[in-house]
Short mmCIF file of C-alpha atoms and ligand atoms in Angstrom, two decimals:
data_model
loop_
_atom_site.label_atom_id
_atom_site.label_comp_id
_atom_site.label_asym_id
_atom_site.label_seq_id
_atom_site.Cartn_x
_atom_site.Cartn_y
_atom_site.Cartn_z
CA UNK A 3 0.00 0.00 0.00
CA UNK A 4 0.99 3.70 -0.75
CA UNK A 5 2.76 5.23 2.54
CA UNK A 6 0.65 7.69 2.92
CA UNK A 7 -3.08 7.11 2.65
CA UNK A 8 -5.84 8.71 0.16
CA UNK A 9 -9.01 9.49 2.65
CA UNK A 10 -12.32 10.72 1.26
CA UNK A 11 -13.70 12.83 3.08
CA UNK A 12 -18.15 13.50 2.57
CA UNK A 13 -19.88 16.12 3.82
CA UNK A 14 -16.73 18.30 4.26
CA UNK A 15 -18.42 21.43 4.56
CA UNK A 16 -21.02 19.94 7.61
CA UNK A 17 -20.08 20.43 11.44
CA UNK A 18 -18.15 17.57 11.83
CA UNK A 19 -16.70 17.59 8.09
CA UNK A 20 -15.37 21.15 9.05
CA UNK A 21 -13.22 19.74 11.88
CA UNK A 22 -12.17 16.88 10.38
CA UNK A 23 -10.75 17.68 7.43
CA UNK A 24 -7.66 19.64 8.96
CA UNK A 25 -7.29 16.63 11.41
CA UNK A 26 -7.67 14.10 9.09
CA UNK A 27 -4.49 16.38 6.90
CA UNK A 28 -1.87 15.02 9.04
CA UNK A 29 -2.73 11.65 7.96
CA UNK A 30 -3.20 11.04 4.29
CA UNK A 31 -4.06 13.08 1.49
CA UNK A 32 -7.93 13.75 1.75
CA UNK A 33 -9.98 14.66 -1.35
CA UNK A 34 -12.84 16.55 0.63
CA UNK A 35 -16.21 16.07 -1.33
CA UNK A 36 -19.13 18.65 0.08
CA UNK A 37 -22.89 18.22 -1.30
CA UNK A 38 -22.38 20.47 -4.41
CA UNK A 39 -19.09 18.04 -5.27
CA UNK A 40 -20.61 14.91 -4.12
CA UNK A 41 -24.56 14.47 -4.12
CA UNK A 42 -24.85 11.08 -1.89
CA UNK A 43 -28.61 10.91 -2.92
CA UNK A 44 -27.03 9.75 -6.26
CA UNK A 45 -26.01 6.49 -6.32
CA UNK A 46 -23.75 6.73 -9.62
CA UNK A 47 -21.99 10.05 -8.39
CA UNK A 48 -21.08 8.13 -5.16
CA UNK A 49 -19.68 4.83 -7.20
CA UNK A 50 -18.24 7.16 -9.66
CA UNK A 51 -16.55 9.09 -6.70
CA UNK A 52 -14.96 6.54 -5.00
CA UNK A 53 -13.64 4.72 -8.05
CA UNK A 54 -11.95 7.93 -9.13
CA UNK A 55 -10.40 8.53 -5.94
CA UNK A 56 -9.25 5.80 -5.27
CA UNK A 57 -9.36 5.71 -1.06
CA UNK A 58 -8.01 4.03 1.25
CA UNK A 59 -10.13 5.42 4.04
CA UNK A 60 -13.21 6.84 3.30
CA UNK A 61 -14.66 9.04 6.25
CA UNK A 62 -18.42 9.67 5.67
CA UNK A 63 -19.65 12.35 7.82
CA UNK A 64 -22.24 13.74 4.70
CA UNK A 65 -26.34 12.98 6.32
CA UNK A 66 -29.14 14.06 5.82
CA UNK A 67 -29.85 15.56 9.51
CA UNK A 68 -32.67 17.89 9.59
CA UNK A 69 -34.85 15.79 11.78
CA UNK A 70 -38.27 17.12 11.68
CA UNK A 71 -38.04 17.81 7.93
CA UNK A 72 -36.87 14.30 7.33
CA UNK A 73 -40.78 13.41 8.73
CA UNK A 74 -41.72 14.86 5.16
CA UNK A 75 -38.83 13.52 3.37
CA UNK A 76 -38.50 10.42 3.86
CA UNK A 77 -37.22 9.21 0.72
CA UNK A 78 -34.40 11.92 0.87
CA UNK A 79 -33.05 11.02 4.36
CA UNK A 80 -33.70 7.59 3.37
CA UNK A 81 -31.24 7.77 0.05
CA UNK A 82 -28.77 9.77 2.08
CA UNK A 83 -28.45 8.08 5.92
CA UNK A 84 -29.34 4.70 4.60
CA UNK A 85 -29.05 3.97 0.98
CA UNK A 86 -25.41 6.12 0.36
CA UNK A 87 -24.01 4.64 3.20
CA UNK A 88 -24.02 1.36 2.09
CA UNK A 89 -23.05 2.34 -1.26
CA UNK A 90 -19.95 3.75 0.43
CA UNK A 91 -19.59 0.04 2.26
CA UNK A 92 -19.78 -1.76 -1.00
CA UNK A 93 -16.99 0.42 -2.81
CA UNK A 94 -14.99 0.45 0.23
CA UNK A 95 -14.93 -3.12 0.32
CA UNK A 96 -14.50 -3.61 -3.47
CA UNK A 97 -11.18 -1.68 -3.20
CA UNK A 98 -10.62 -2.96 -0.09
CA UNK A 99 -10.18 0.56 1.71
CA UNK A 100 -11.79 1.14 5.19
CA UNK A 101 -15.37 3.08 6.01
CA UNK A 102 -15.64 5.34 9.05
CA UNK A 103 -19.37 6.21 9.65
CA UNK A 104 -21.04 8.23 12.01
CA UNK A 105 -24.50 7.20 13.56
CA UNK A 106 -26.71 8.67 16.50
CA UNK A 107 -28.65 8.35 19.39
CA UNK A 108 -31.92 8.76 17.80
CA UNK A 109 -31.87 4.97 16.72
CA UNK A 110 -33.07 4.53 20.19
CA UNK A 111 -36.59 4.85 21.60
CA UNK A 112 -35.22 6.54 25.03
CA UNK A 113 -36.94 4.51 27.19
CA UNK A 114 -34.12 3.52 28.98
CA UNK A 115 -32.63 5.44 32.20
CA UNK A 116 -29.65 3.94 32.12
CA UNK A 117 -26.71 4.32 29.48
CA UNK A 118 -27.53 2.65 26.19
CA UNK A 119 -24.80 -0.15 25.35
CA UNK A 120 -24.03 -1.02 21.25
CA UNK A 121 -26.34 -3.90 21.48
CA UNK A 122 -28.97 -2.24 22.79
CA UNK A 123 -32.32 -3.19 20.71
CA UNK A 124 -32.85 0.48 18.15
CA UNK A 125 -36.53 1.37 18.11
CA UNK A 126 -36.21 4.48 16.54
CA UNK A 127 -38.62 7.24 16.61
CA UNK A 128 -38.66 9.21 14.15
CA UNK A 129 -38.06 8.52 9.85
CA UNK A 130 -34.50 10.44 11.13
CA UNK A 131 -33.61 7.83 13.51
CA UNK A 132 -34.90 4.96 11.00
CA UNK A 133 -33.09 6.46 8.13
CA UNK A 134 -29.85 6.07 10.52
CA UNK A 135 -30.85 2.75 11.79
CA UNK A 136 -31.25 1.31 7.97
CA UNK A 137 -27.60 2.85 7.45
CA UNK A 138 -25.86 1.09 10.00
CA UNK A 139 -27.76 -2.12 8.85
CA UNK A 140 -26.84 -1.41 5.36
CA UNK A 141 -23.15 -1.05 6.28
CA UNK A 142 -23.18 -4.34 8.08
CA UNK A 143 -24.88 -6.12 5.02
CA UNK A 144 -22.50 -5.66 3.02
CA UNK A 145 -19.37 -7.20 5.40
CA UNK A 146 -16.83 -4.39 4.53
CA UNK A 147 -14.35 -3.04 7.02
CA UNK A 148 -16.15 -0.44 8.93
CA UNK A 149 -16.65 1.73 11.66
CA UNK A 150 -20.02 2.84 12.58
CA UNK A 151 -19.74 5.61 15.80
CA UNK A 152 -22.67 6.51 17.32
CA UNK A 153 -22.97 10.02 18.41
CA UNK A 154 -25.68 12.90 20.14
CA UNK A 155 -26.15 16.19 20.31
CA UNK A 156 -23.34 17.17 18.16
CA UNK A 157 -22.96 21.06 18.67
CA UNK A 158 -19.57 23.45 16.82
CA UNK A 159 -18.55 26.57 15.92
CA UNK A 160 -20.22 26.80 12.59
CA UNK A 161 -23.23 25.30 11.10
CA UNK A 162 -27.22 25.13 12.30
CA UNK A 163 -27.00 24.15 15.80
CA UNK A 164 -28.16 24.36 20.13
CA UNK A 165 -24.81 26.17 20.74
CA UNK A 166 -25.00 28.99 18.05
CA UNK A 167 -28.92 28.89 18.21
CA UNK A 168 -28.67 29.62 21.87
CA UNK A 169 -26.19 32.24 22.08
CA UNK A 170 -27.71 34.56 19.37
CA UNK A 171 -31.51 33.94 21.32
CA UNK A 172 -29.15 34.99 24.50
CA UNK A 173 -28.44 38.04 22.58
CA UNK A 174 -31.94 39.52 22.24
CA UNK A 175 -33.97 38.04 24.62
CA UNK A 176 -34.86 38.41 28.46
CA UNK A 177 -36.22 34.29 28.51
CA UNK A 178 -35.62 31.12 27.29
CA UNK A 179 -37.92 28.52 27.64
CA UNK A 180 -35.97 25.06 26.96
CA UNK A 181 -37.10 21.65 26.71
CA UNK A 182 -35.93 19.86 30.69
CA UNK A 183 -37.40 16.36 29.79
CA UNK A 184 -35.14 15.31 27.14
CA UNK A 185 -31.78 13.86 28.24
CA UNK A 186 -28.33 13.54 26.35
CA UNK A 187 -24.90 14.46 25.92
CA UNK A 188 -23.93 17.39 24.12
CA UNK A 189 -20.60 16.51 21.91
CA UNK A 190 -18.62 19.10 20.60
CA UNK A 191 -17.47 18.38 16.88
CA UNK A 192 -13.89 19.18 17.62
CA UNK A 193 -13.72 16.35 19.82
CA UNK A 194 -15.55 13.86 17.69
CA UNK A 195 -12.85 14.95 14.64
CA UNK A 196 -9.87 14.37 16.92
CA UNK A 197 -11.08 11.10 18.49
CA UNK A 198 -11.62 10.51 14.65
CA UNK A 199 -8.18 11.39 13.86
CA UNK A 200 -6.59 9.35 16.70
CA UNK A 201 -8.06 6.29 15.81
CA UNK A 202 -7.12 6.81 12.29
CA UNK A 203 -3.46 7.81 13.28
CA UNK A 204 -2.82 3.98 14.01
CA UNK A 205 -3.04 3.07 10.61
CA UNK A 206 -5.28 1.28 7.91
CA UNK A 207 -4.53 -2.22 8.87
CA UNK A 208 -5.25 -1.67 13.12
CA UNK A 209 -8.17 0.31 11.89
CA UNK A 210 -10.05 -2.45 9.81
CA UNK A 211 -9.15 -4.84 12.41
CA UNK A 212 -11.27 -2.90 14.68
CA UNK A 213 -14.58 -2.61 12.55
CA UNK A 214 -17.41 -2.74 14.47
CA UNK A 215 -20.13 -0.35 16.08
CA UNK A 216 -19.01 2.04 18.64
CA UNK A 217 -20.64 4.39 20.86
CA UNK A 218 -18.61 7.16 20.42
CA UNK A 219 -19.48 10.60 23.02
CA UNK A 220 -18.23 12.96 25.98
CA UNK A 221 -19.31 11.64 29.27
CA UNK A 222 -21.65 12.87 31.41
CA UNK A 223 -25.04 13.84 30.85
CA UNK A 224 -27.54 17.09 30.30
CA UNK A 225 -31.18 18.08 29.42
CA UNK A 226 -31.39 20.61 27.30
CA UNK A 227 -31.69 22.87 29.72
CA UNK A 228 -28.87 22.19 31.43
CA UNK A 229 -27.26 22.51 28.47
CA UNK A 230 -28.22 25.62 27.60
CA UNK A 231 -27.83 26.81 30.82
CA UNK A 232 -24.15 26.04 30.65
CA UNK A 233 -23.70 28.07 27.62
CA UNK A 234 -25.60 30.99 28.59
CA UNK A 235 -23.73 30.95 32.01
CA UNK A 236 -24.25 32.08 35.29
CA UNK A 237 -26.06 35.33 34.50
CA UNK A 238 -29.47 37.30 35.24
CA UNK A 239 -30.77 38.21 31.64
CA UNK A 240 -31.74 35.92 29.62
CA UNK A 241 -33.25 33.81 32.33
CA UNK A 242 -33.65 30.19 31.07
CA UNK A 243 -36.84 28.30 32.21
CA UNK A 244 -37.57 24.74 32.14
CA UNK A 245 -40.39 23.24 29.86
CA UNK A 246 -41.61 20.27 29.34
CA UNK A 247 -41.57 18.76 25.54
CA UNK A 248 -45.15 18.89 25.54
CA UNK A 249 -45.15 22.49 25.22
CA UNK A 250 -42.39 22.83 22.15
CA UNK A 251 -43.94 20.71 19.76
CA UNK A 252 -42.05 19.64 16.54
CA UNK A 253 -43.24 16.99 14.27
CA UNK A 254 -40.60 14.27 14.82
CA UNK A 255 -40.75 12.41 18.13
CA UNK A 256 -37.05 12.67 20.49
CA UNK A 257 -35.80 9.88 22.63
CA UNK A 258 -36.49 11.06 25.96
CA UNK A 259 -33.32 9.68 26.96
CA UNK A 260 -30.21 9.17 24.70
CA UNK A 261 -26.91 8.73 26.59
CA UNK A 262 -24.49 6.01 25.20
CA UNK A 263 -22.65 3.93 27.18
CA UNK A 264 -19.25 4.28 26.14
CA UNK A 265 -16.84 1.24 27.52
CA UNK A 266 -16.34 -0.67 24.21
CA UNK A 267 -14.92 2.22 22.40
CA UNK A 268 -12.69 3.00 25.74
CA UNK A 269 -11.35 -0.39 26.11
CA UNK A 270 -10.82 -1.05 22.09
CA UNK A 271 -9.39 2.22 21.50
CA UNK A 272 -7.62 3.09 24.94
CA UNK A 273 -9.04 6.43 25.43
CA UNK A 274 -12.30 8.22 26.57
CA UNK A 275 -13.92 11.59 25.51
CA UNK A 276 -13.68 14.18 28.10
CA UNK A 277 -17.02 15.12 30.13
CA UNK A 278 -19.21 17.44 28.07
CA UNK A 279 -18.71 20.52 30.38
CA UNK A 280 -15.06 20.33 30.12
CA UNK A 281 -15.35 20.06 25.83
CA UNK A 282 -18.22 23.30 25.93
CA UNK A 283 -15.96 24.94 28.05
CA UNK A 284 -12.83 24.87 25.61
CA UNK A 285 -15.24 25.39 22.34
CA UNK A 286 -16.70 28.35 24.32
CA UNK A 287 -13.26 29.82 24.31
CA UNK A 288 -12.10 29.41 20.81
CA UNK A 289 -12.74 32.51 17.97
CA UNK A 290 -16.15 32.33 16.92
CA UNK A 291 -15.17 31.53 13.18
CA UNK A 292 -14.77 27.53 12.28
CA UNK A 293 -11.48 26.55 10.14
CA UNK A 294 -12.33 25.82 6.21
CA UNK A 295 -12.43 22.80 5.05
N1 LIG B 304 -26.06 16.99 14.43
C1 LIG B 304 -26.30 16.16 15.45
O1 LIG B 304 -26.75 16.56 16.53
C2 LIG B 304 -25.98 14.69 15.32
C3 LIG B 304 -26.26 13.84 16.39
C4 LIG B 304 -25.92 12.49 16.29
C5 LIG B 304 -25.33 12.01 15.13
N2 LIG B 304 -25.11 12.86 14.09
C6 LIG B 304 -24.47 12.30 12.89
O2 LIG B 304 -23.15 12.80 12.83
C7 LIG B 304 -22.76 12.98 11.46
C8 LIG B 304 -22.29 14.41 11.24
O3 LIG B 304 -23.37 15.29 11.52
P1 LIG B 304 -23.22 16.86 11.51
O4 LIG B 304 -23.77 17.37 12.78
O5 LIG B 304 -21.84 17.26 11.09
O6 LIG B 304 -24.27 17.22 10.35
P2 LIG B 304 -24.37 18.54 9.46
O7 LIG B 304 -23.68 19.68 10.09
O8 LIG B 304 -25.81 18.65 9.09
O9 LIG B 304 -23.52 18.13 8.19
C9 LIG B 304 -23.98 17.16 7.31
C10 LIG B 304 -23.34 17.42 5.97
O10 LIG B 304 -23.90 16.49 5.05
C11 LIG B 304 -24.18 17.19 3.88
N3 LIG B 304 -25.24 16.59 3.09
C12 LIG B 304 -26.57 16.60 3.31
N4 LIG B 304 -27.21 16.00 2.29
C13 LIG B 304 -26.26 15.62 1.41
C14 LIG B 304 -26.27 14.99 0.17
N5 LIG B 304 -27.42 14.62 -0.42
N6 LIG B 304 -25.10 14.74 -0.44
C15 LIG B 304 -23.93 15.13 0.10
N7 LIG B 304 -23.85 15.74 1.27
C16 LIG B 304 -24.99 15.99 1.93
C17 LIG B 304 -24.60 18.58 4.32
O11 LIG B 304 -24.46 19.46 3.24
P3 LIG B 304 -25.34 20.81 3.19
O12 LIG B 304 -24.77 21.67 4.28
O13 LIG B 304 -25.13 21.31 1.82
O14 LIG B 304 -26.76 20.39 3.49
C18 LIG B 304 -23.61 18.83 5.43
O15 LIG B 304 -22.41 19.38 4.94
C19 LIG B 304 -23.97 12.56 10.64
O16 LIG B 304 -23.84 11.20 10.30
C20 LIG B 304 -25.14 12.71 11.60
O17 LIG B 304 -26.22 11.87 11.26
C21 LIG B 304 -25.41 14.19 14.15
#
């Protein structure tokens, strides 16, 4: 194999595609695709991509992850999260390169209290969470040398997201009335991309011998609220109120409760995210602008 690896990067211009694409630098050459250069609802642009780059790694962090639009399109999410992904799979395995894949939370139904582990039965809610589910599946199907991470509540410095949402409402508002009853953990996308980039400094060959489904997040655990609370910080105006999901209503369903248990990823890959506080609390004190991709 070359020395130095080809990785294709999708969805390069997303939150995590941002943050990963510098990271992922210092490892191989990446060819960055972003929607407008790679359309993963088209299954020929995706075969055609990978064949003409040639990977060794391909890192798919391109999904379709507007959740309560996905309610009314369906077959978009579904050709995107679930269909492209295993397209990915089968040209990855073809060539024999490696897949990293991302995943999320909302394949579970959140009636658990207790940390979900990989095995967990999925029961998603939502066509979002379904989309996701059939993804993972599809990856499996096909037997290729993959890593599927399950994530939540990814949050960064650019993009459509709680963080930025919350600190422009902070800016002209006096209160903020955020869902309490909804539990997670927030992950910043700077950590995902360099727990990305660690496991992929080992090398192709340790890599694809640890495919498999991870759980991949900070540790600890927020509501919203909390979570908001923690970015607004400890001050008078806005004030930020507890409600109760009942009285936000969205059209797609949320997992009451969507923390992963993390210990398989820990023990295979001898290292653990740090607690989400502790990742808000560096993001929070980076320049507002995210690095290109
Ligand atoms: N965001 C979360 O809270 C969350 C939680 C758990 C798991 N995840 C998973 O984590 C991964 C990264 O998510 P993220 O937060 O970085 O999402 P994101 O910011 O929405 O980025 C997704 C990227 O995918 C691109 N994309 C969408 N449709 C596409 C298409 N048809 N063809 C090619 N690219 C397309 C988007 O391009 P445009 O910008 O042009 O639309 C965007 O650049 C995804 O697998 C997601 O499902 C996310």
């Amino acid at each position: 194999m070359k020395s130095r690896p080809t990785i294709l990067l999708t969805g390069a211009g997303g939150q995590l595609g941002v943050e990963l694409a510098p990271l992922l630098r210092a490892h191989g050459d990446v060819v960055a695709a972003s929607r407008a250069t790679l359309d993963l609802a088209d299954a020929d642009a995706i075969v055609a991509a990978v064949r003409g780059a040639k990977p060794n790694l391909i890192v798919n962090a391109a999904a379709y992850t507007a959740v309560d639009l996905a309610e009314k399109e369906a077959t978009l999410a579904r050709a995107v999260n679930a269909r492209a992904p295993g397209i990915l799979a089968e040209e990855a395995k073809r060539i024999g390169a490696v897949l990293i894949h991302y995943s999320t939370d909302y394949v579970f139904d959140g009636a658990r209290t207790t940390p979900y582990p990989e095995d967990a039965p999925a029961k998603p809610l939502n066509v979002y969470g379904a989309s996701k589910l059939e993804g993972e599946r599809a990856i499996a199907a096909t037997g290729a040398r993959a890593l599927t991470f399950r994530t939540s509540w990814i949050y960064g410095l650019s993009g459509k997201n709680f963080l930025l949402t919350i600190r422009r409402l902070a800016g002209d508002r006096d209160e903020l009335r955020i869902v309490a009853d909804q539990i997670g953990v927030p992950n910043w996308s700077r950590t995902l991309a360099e727990a990305t980039a660690r496991v992929v400094s080992s090398g192709m060959a340790p890599l694809a011998e640890r495919s498999g489904l991870y759980h991949l997040s900070s540790t600890g655990q927020a509501s919203w609220y909390e979570f908001a609370r923690a970015i607004v910080g400890d001050v008078a105006r806005p004030r930020v109120v507890p409600i109760a999901t009942s009285e936000y209503p969205v059209p797609a369903r949320r997992p009451a409760y969507g923390v992963l248990a993390t210990h398989r990823f820990q023990e295979v890959f001898g290292f653990a995210l740090p607690d989400w506080r502790e990742a808000l609390q560096r993001c929070a004190s980076e320049p507002p602008t995210a690095p290109k991709a």
